[in-house]
Phi, psi and omega in degrees: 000133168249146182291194189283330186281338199292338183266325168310305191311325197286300177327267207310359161263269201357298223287313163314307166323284193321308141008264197247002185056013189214153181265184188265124162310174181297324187303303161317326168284325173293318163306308141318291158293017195007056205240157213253357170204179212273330194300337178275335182284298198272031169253321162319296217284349175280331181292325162261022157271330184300333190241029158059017168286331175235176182227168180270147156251132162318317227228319149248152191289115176057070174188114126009145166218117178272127185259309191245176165228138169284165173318342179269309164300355164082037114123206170267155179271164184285332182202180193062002185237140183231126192319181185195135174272141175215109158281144177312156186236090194248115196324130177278000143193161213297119181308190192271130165308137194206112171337140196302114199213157181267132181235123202014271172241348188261187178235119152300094201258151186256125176309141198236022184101219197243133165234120158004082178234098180157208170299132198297135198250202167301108192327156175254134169199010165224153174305121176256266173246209164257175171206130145306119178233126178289142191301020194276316187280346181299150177195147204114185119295158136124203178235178238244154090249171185255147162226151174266135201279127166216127208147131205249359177302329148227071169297306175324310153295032181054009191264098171283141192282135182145326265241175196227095190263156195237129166240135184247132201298162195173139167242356158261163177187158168245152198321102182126328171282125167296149185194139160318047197307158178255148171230091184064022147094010159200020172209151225236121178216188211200089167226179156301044209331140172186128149313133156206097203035285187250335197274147168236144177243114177274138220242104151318187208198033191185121166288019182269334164288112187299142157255137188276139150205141215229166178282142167335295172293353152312322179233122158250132174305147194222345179190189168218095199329117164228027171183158172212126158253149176246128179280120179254000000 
């Protein structure tokens, strides 16, 4: 069963295909639905892949398939209908920067760039914007920041490259956290933190990828993974 917004979001693409012959953008769904960011647009659309009205295409990027209709909607037709891609809607520039503030249900945290899941890049370290984030994922004390994943070293671990992970600062961690390493105090990666006696060994998440390990004083922790969004 879907709730009312989750059958409206369906309607209002279904109905728009049908139309316009193209799906509605993200802005347009927000709009629709009258929801104050886009981040409520991508927790629906996780919510009906999940109850199997729409699928992920693998192969292409931030981007969607409606496969079913319910039964209220009078289901798929038998023949004339063809799934239809709906790409992600990604702002043609960055909202403005702005300090970590609560805004209705989601929180604005500020991006802090690009990070590594793969060979370690260049420490992050200035502010580009903000991003909405649902408050469900700040959890904790300290502060928030976002960073974007680029890189394929922890797929396995559901992290894709594109995909926009929310960290909560930090310099500690336990065995098993995914975390934000600092590498010799300048190059920066998003791996599996684990102990092995005086050594810290950071674990990639794809076995095409070597786990790395270092003396202890070598790697500082900078965050600890408590979300991830994905855009489609």
């Amino acid at each position: 069963m879907l709730t009312k917004k989750q059958l409206d979001l369906l309607a209002f693409i279904h109905k728009r295909v049908q139309r316009d012959g193209v799906p509605p953008s993200f802005d347009e769904m927000k709009e629709a639905l009258d929801l104050r960011s886009k981040s409520g647009i991508h927790r629906l659309i996780t919510a009906l892949e999940e109850r199997g009205f729409i699928r992920r295409l693998a192969h292409r990027a931030r981007a969607i398939e409606v496969v079913k209709l319910p039964d209220s909607m009078g289901g798929l037709p038998n023949s004339g209908f063809t799934p239809r891609v709906i790409d992600g809607d990604r702002p043609d520039s960055p909202p403005p920067a702005a300090a970590q503030s609560v805004s209705g249900s989601s929180t604005d945290v500020p991006m802090m760039g690009r990070i590594a899941a793969g060979v370690p890049i260049e420490a992050i370290t200035t502010m580009t914007h903000s991003v909405a984030v649902p408050g469900n994922m700040i959890s904790g004390s300290g502060e928030h920041y976002a960073l974007e994943v680029k890189g394929d070293s922890m797929i396995d671990a559901g992290i894709n490259d594109g995909d926009v992970v929310v960290i909560r600062e930090t310099s500690v961690a336990d065995d098993g956290d995914i975390v934000v390493a600092l590498v010799e105090d300048h190059e920066a990666t998003l791996k599996t933190f684990k102990r092995h006696g005086s050594s810290i060994a950071l674990e990639a998440a794809n076995p095409a990828y070597e786990t790395r390990v270092f003396p202890s004083d070598m790697v500082k922790v900078q965050g600890r993974l408590v979300g991830l969004i994905r855009t489609y």
